[in-house]
Amino acid sequence: MIDEIEKNDKEIRILGAAQDLFSRYGLRKTSIEEIAKSAGLGKGTVYLYFRSKEEIFDAVVQRFSETLTERLRMEIADVHTYSKKIEQYIITRLTFMNETIRTNGLTAEVMNEASCTPAMLKARTKFGAQHMGLLKQIIDEGMKAGEFETTDSEVAAMAIFVGMDGLEKPWSFPGRQLPLEDKARALIELYLVGLKKRT
């Protein structure tokens, strides 16, 4: 039992240190030695848990994606109308990404590098499918309840998921920097006006 607790503690320390370093310097500029030092562990100990920094990066990305997905599910579960569920999805996702970028000091360079890695592409495929499935379910149920009207709920879900990408990153539009509330309001108005059933 103690060994298992110690093992989990070390893995958490490794992933926490790695997340901090990857956020500041990116995958390419971060080494196993730096991760080990930041975690307060020997380099050999890190290799007992992970075979490479790429594997560590993969674990960090998976943990991040799981945390976001779980938060989305929790926030949406307590909302009773389907329009509000879509609103809550947009607000929660934008807020989570904004907090992550601000807290970890993520830059455009680091994010752009990360977006091209196999780990990020794998996570986007897996969790993107989950998010679009969640959105499709909300839209389908909203159509049954008479709130929404669309010819293809899968395409509508994909449009919401993909359309949010640009506004999540503050450097996407170097000119005007919109407050989080304005981004959320613009997306909510755009998507819900299009989805709401015509009377």
PDB file of C-alpha atoms in Angstrom:
ATOM      1  CA  MET A   1       0.000   0.000   0.000  1.00  0.00           C
ATOM      2  CA  ILE A   2       2.806   2.426   0.942  1.00  0.00           C
ATOM      3  CA  ASP A   3       4.717   1.523  -2.229  1.00  0.00           C
ATOM      4  CA  GLU A   4       1.620   2.243  -4.332  1.00  0.00           C
ATOM      5  CA  ILE A   5       1.094   5.619  -2.637  1.00  0.00           C
ATOM      6  CA  GLU A   6       4.766   6.484  -3.121  1.00  0.00           C
ATOM      7  CA  LYS A   7       4.571   5.421  -6.758  1.00  0.00           C
ATOM      8  CA  ASN A   8       1.512   7.602  -7.382  1.00  0.00           C
ATOM      9  CA  ASP A   9       3.153  10.531  -5.577  1.00  0.00           C
ATOM     10  CA  LYS A  10       6.262  10.339  -7.737  1.00  0.00           C
ATOM     11  CA  GLU A  11       4.262  10.064 -10.935  1.00  0.00           C
ATOM     12  CA  ILE A  12       2.181  13.096  -9.944  1.00  0.00           C
ATOM     13  CA  ARG A  13       5.392  15.032  -9.174  1.00  0.00           C
ATOM     14  CA  ILE A  14       6.873  14.099 -12.542  1.00  0.00           C
ATOM     15  CA  LEU A  15       3.747  15.113 -14.450  1.00  0.00           C
ATOM     16  CA  GLY A  16       3.389  18.357 -12.491  1.00  0.00           C
ATOM     17  CA  ALA A  17       7.012  19.324 -13.111  1.00  0.00           C
ATOM     18  CA  ALA A  18       6.744  18.335 -16.767  1.00  0.00           C
ATOM     19  CA  GLN A  19       3.575  20.348 -17.304  1.00  0.00           C
ATOM     20  CA  ASP A  20       5.255  23.437 -15.861  1.00  0.00           C
ATOM     21  CA  LEU A  21       8.376  23.022 -18.013  1.00  0.00           C
ATOM     22  CA  PHE A  22       6.523  22.106 -21.202  1.00  0.00           C
ATOM     23  CA  SER A  23       4.278  25.154 -20.707  1.00  0.00           C
ATOM     24  CA  ARG A  24       7.238  27.514 -20.333  1.00  0.00           C
ATOM     25  CA  TYR A  25       9.749  26.081 -22.789  1.00  0.00           C
ATOM     26  CA  GLY A  26       7.895  23.672 -25.045  1.00  0.00           C
ATOM     27  CA  LEU A  27       8.558  19.995 -25.720  1.00  0.00           C
ATOM     28  CA  ARG A  28      11.706  20.433 -27.804  1.00  0.00           C
ATOM     29  CA  LYS A  29      13.517  22.643 -25.264  1.00  0.00           C
ATOM     30  CA  THR A  30      12.641  20.522 -22.220  1.00  0.00           C
ATOM     31  CA  SER A  31      14.855  17.603 -21.166  1.00  0.00           C
ATOM     32  CA  ILE A  32      14.347  14.581 -18.919  1.00  0.00           C
ATOM     33  CA  GLU A  33      17.123  15.956 -16.677  1.00  0.00           C
ATOM     34  CA  GLU A  34      15.206  19.200 -16.166  1.00  0.00           C
ATOM     35  CA  ILE A  35      11.978  17.359 -15.428  1.00  0.00           C
ATOM     36  CA  ALA A  36      13.733  15.128 -12.878  1.00  0.00           C
ATOM     37  CA  LYS A  37      15.408  18.101 -11.181  1.00  0.00           C
ATOM     38  CA  SER A  38      12.161  20.085 -11.019  1.00  0.00           C
ATOM     39  CA  ALA A  39      10.342  17.056  -9.566  1.00  0.00           C
ATOM     40  CA  GLY A  40      13.081  16.524  -6.972  1.00  0.00           C
ATOM     41  CA  LEU A  41      13.898  13.080  -8.348  1.00  0.00           C
ATOM     42  CA  GLY A  42      16.818  11.387 -10.048  1.00  0.00           C
ATOM     43  CA  LYS A  43      16.852  10.978 -13.803  1.00  0.00           C
ATOM     44  CA  GLY A  44      16.850   7.183 -13.369  1.00  0.00           C
ATOM     45  CA  THR A  45      13.690   7.381 -11.262  1.00  0.00           C
ATOM     46  CA  VAL A  46      11.874   9.249 -14.024  1.00  0.00           C
ATOM     47  CA  TYR A  47      12.804   6.487 -16.473  1.00  0.00           C
ATOM     48  CA  LEU A  48      11.180   3.933 -14.148  1.00  0.00           C
ATOM     49  CA  TYR A  49       7.857   5.617 -14.895  1.00  0.00           C
ATOM     50  CA  PHE A  50       8.283   6.909 -18.446  1.00  0.00           C
ATOM     51  CA  ARG A  51      10.473   5.777 -21.347  1.00  0.00           C
ATOM     52  CA  SER A  52      10.931   9.218 -22.874  1.00  0.00           C
ATOM     53  CA  LYS A  53       9.917  12.873 -22.563  1.00  0.00           C
ATOM     54  CA  GLU A  54       7.486  12.256 -25.415  1.00  0.00           C
ATOM     55  CA  GLU A  55       5.729   9.665 -23.273  1.00  0.00           C
ATOM     56  CA  ILE A  56       5.623  12.148 -20.393  1.00  0.00           C
ATOM     57  CA  PHE A  57       4.200  14.775 -22.726  1.00  0.00           C
ATOM     58  CA  ASP A  58       1.558  12.300 -23.869  1.00  0.00           C
ATOM     59  CA  ALA A  59       0.553  11.677 -20.234  1.00  0.00           C
ATOM     60  CA  VAL A  60       0.391  15.424 -19.527  1.00  0.00           C
ATOM     61  CA  VAL A  61      -1.828  16.006 -22.570  1.00  0.00           C
ATOM     62  CA  GLN A  62      -4.100  13.096 -21.618  1.00  0.00           C
ATOM     63  CA  ARG A  63      -4.463  14.394 -18.066  1.00  0.00           C
ATOM     64  CA  PHE A  64      -5.270  17.894 -19.309  1.00  0.00           C
ATOM     65  CA  SER A  65      -7.861  16.600 -21.789  1.00  0.00           C
ATOM     66  CA  GLU A  66      -9.502  14.340 -19.211  1.00  0.00           C
ATOM     67  CA  THR A  67      -9.741  17.213 -16.721  1.00  0.00           C
ATOM     68  CA  LEU A  68     -11.397  19.492 -19.285  1.00  0.00           C
ATOM     69  CA  THR A  69     -13.825  16.800 -20.458  1.00  0.00           C
ATOM     70  CA  GLU A  70     -14.830  15.909 -16.900  1.00  0.00           C
ATOM     71  CA  ARG A  71     -15.399  19.551 -16.006  1.00  0.00           C
ATOM     72  CA  LEU A  72     -17.576  20.025 -19.084  1.00  0.00           C
ATOM     73  CA  ARG A  73     -19.705  16.998 -18.203  1.00  0.00           C
ATOM     74  CA  MET A  74     -20.136  18.183 -14.615  1.00  0.00           C
ATOM     75  CA  GLU A  75     -21.079  21.745 -15.573  1.00  0.00           C
ATOM     76  CA  ILE A  76     -23.570  20.631 -18.236  1.00  0.00           C
ATOM     77  CA  ALA A  77     -25.206  17.993 -16.020  1.00  0.00           C
ATOM     78  CA  ASP A  78     -26.745  20.605 -13.697  1.00  0.00           C
ATOM     79  CA  VAL A  79     -28.321  22.671 -16.506  1.00  0.00           C
ATOM     80  CA  HIS A  80     -31.930  21.924 -17.437  1.00  0.00           C
ATOM     81  CA  THR A  81     -32.541  23.449 -20.868  1.00  0.00           C
ATOM     82  CA  TYR A  82     -30.602  22.411 -23.946  1.00  0.00           C
ATOM     83  CA  SER A  83     -29.890  25.994 -24.985  1.00  0.00           C
ATOM     84  CA  LYS A  84     -28.317  26.586 -21.570  1.00  0.00           C
ATOM     85  CA  LYS A  85     -26.305  23.375 -21.923  1.00  0.00           C
ATOM     86  CA  ILE A  86     -24.755  24.703 -25.144  1.00  0.00           C
ATOM     87  CA  GLU A  87     -24.088  28.038 -23.410  1.00  0.00           C
ATOM     88  CA  GLN A  88     -22.473  26.253 -20.481  1.00  0.00           C
ATOM     89  CA  TYR A  89     -20.280  24.171 -22.790  1.00  0.00           C
ATOM     90  CA  ILE A  90     -19.000  27.324 -24.511  1.00  0.00           C
ATOM     91  CA  ILE A  91     -18.431  29.269 -21.282  1.00  0.00           C
ATOM     92  CA  THR A  92     -16.767  26.362 -19.469  1.00  0.00           C
ATOM     93  CA  ARG A  93     -14.429  25.502 -22.339  1.00  0.00           C
ATOM     94  CA  LEU A  94     -13.381  29.119 -22.939  1.00  0.00           C
ATOM     95  CA  THR A  95     -12.872  29.713 -19.202  1.00  0.00           C
ATOM     96  CA  PHE A  96     -10.842  26.523 -18.768  1.00  0.00           C
ATOM     97  CA  MET A  97      -8.553  27.350 -21.695  1.00  0.00           C
ATOM     98  CA  ASN A  98      -8.176  30.962 -20.562  1.00  0.00           C
ATOM     99  CA  GLU A  99      -7.215  29.843 -17.040  1.00  0.00           C
ATOM    100  CA  THR A 100      -4.756  27.283 -18.435  1.00  0.00           C
ATOM    101  CA  ILE A 101      -3.036  29.799 -20.717  1.00  0.00           C
ATOM    102  CA  ARG A 102      -2.840  32.447 -17.994  1.00  0.00           C
ATOM    103  CA  THR A 103      -1.786  30.146 -15.136  1.00  0.00           C
ATOM    104  CA  ASN A 104       0.895  28.312 -17.128  1.00  0.00           C
ATOM    105  CA  GLY A 105       2.113  31.303 -19.105  1.00  0.00           C
ATOM    106  CA  LEU A 106       1.540  29.524 -22.421  1.00  0.00           C
ATOM    107  CA  THR A 107       2.806  31.319 -25.516  1.00  0.00           C
ATOM    108  CA  ALA A 108       1.856  31.032 -29.176  1.00  0.00           C
ATOM    109  CA  GLU A 109       5.214  29.376 -29.908  1.00  0.00           C
ATOM    110  CA  VAL A 110       4.722  26.676 -27.271  1.00  0.00           C
ATOM    111  CA  MET A 111       1.091  26.040 -28.230  1.00  0.00           C
ATOM    112  CA  ASN A 112       1.840  25.870 -31.941  1.00  0.00           C
ATOM    113  CA  GLU A 113       4.665  23.387 -31.325  1.00  0.00           C
ATOM    114  CA  ALA A 114       2.442  21.262 -29.096  1.00  0.00           C
ATOM    115  CA  SER A 115      -0.412  21.226 -31.606  1.00  0.00           C
ATOM    116  CA  CYS A 116       1.760  19.390 -34.159  1.00  0.00           C
ATOM    117  CA  THR A 117       2.899  16.580 -31.847  1.00  0.00           C
ATOM    118  CA  PRO A 118       1.542  13.014 -32.142  1.00  0.00           C
ATOM    119  CA  ALA A 119       0.348  13.220 -28.520  1.00  0.00           C
ATOM    120  CA  MET A 120      -1.767  16.295 -29.192  1.00  0.00           C
ATOM    121  CA  LEU A 121      -3.138  14.900 -32.447  1.00  0.00           C
ATOM    122  CA  LYS A 122      -4.066  11.647 -30.689  1.00  0.00           C
ATOM    123  CA  ALA A 123      -5.731  13.507 -27.823  1.00  0.00           C
ATOM    124  CA  ARG A 124      -7.601  15.786 -30.210  1.00  0.00           C
ATOM    125  CA  THR A 125      -8.924  12.775 -32.099  1.00  0.00           C
ATOM    126  CA  LYS A 126     -10.017  10.960 -28.935  1.00  0.00           C
ATOM    127  CA  PHE A 127     -11.380  13.833 -26.895  1.00  0.00           C
ATOM    128  CA  GLY A 128     -12.628  15.744 -29.936  1.00  0.00           C
ATOM    129  CA  ALA A 129     -14.847  12.780 -30.720  1.00  0.00           C
ATOM    130  CA  GLN A 130     -16.102  12.783 -27.118  1.00  0.00           C
ATOM    131  CA  HIS A 131     -16.854  16.514 -27.178  1.00  0.00           C
ATOM    132  CA  MET A 132     -18.619  16.334 -30.528  1.00  0.00           C
ATOM    133  CA  GLY A 133     -20.580  13.329 -29.288  1.00  0.00           C
ATOM    134  CA  LEU A 134     -21.613  15.282 -26.212  1.00  0.00           C
ATOM    135  CA  LEU A 135     -22.662  18.285 -28.293  1.00  0.00           C
ATOM    136  CA  LYS A 136     -24.544  16.089 -30.762  1.00  0.00           C
ATOM    137  CA  GLN A 137     -26.434  14.459 -27.906  1.00  0.00           C
ATOM    138  CA  ILE A 138     -27.440  17.870 -26.538  1.00  0.00           C
ATOM    139  CA  ILE A 139     -28.573  19.034 -29.979  1.00  0.00           C
ATOM    140  CA  ASP A 140     -30.502  15.796 -30.662  1.00  0.00           C
ATOM    141  CA  GLU A 141     -32.266  15.994 -27.312  1.00  0.00           C
ATOM    142  CA  GLY A 142     -32.921  19.701 -27.869  1.00  0.00           C
ATOM    143  CA  MET A 143     -34.565  18.877 -31.204  1.00  0.00           C
ATOM    144  CA  LYS A 144     -36.790  16.278 -29.539  1.00  0.00           C
ATOM    145  CA  ALA A 145     -37.750  18.830 -26.890  1.00  0.00           C
ATOM    146  CA  GLY A 146     -38.614  21.395 -29.570  1.00  0.00           C
ATOM    147  CA  GLU A 147     -35.806  23.816 -28.697  1.00  0.00           C
ATOM    148  CA  PHE A 148     -33.580  23.265 -31.740  1.00  0.00           C
ATOM    149  CA  GLU A 149     -33.978  22.781 -35.450  1.00  0.00           C
ATOM    150  CA  THR A 150     -31.186  21.580 -37.759  1.00  0.00           C
ATOM    151  CA  THR A 151     -30.860  19.252 -40.730  1.00  0.00           C
ATOM    152  CA  ASP A 152     -27.694  17.581 -39.391  1.00  0.00           C
ATOM    153  CA  SER A 153     -26.895  17.532 -35.673  1.00  0.00           C
ATOM    154  CA  GLU A 154     -23.481  15.955 -36.282  1.00  0.00           C
ATOM    155  CA  VAL A 155     -22.371  18.807 -38.546  1.00  0.00           C
ATOM    156  CA  ALA A 156     -23.793  21.343 -36.074  1.00  0.00           C
ATOM    157  CA  ALA A 157     -21.829  19.740 -33.225  1.00  0.00           C
ATOM    158  CA  MET A 158     -18.660  19.745 -35.334  1.00  0.00           C
ATOM    159  CA  ALA A 159     -19.166  23.423 -36.206  1.00  0.00           C
ATOM    160  CA  ILE A 160     -19.397  24.369 -32.519  1.00  0.00           C
ATOM    161  CA  PHE A 161     -16.369  22.294 -31.538  1.00  0.00           C
ATOM    162  CA  VAL A 162     -14.089  23.426 -34.358  1.00  0.00           C
ATOM    163  CA  GLY A 163     -15.351  27.003 -34.443  1.00  0.00           C
ATOM    164  CA  MET A 164     -14.226  27.619 -30.859  1.00  0.00           C
ATOM    165  CA  ASP A 165     -10.577  26.810 -31.562  1.00  0.00           C
ATOM    166  CA  GLY A 166      -9.526  30.222 -32.803  1.00  0.00           C
ATOM    167  CA  LEU A 167     -11.190  32.224 -30.039  1.00  0.00           C
ATOM    168  CA  GLU A 168      -9.616  30.044 -27.332  1.00  0.00           C
ATOM    169  CA  LYS A 169      -6.151  31.421 -28.160  1.00  0.00           C
ATOM    170  CA  PRO A 170      -5.620  35.142 -27.450  1.00  0.00           C
ATOM    171  CA  TRP A 171      -2.891  35.421 -30.101  1.00  0.00           C
ATOM    172  CA  SER A 172      -5.116  34.216 -32.944  1.00  0.00           C
ATOM    173  CA  PHE A 173      -6.166  37.817 -33.599  1.00  0.00           C
ATOM    174  CA  PRO A 174      -3.164  40.098 -32.914  1.00  0.00           C
ATOM    175  CA  GLY A 175      -5.203  43.275 -33.310  1.00  0.00           C
ATOM    176  CA  ARG A 176      -8.282  43.382 -31.104  1.00  0.00           C
ATOM    177  CA  GLN A 177      -8.171  41.377 -27.870  1.00  0.00           C
ATOM    178  CA  LEU A 178     -11.672  40.454 -26.809  1.00  0.00           C
ATOM    179  CA  PRO A 179     -12.564  39.867 -23.144  1.00  0.00           C
ATOM    180  CA  LEU A 180     -13.619  36.311 -22.331  1.00  0.00           C
ATOM    181  CA  GLU A 181     -17.216  37.406 -21.745  1.00  0.00           C
ATOM    182  CA  ASP A 182     -17.430  39.001 -25.200  1.00  0.00           C
ATOM    183  CA  LYS A 183     -16.059  35.875 -26.882  1.00  0.00           C
ATOM    184  CA  ALA A 184     -18.556  33.685 -25.051  1.00  0.00           C
ATOM    185  CA  ARG A 185     -21.468  36.007 -25.868  1.00  0.00           C
ATOM    186  CA  ALA A 186     -20.553  36.168 -29.558  1.00  0.00           C
ATOM    187  CA  LEU A 187     -20.333  32.385 -29.860  1.00  0.00           C
ATOM    188  CA  ILE A 188     -23.524  31.779 -27.900  1.00  0.00           C
ATOM    189  CA  GLU A 189     -25.471  34.231 -30.056  1.00  0.00           C
ATOM    190  CA  LEU A 190     -24.018  32.820 -33.277  1.00  0.00           C
ATOM    191  CA  TYR A 191     -24.717  29.165 -32.504  1.00  0.00           C
ATOM    192  CA  LEU A 192     -27.996  29.429 -30.633  1.00  0.00           C
ATOM    193  CA  VAL A 193     -29.628  31.786 -33.129  1.00  0.00           C
ATOM    194  CA  GLY A 194     -28.787  29.245 -35.826  1.00  0.00           C
ATOM    195  CA  LEU A 195     -29.992  26.255 -33.823  1.00  0.00           C
ATOM    196  CA  LYS A 196     -33.192  27.594 -32.265  1.00  0.00           C
ATOM    197  CA  LYS A 197     -36.378  26.340 -33.785  1.00  0.00           C
ATOM    198  CA  ARG A 198     -38.246  28.802 -36.014  1.00  0.00           C
ATOM    199  CA  THR A 199     -41.816  29.493 -34.958  1.00  0.00           C
TER     200      THR A 199
END
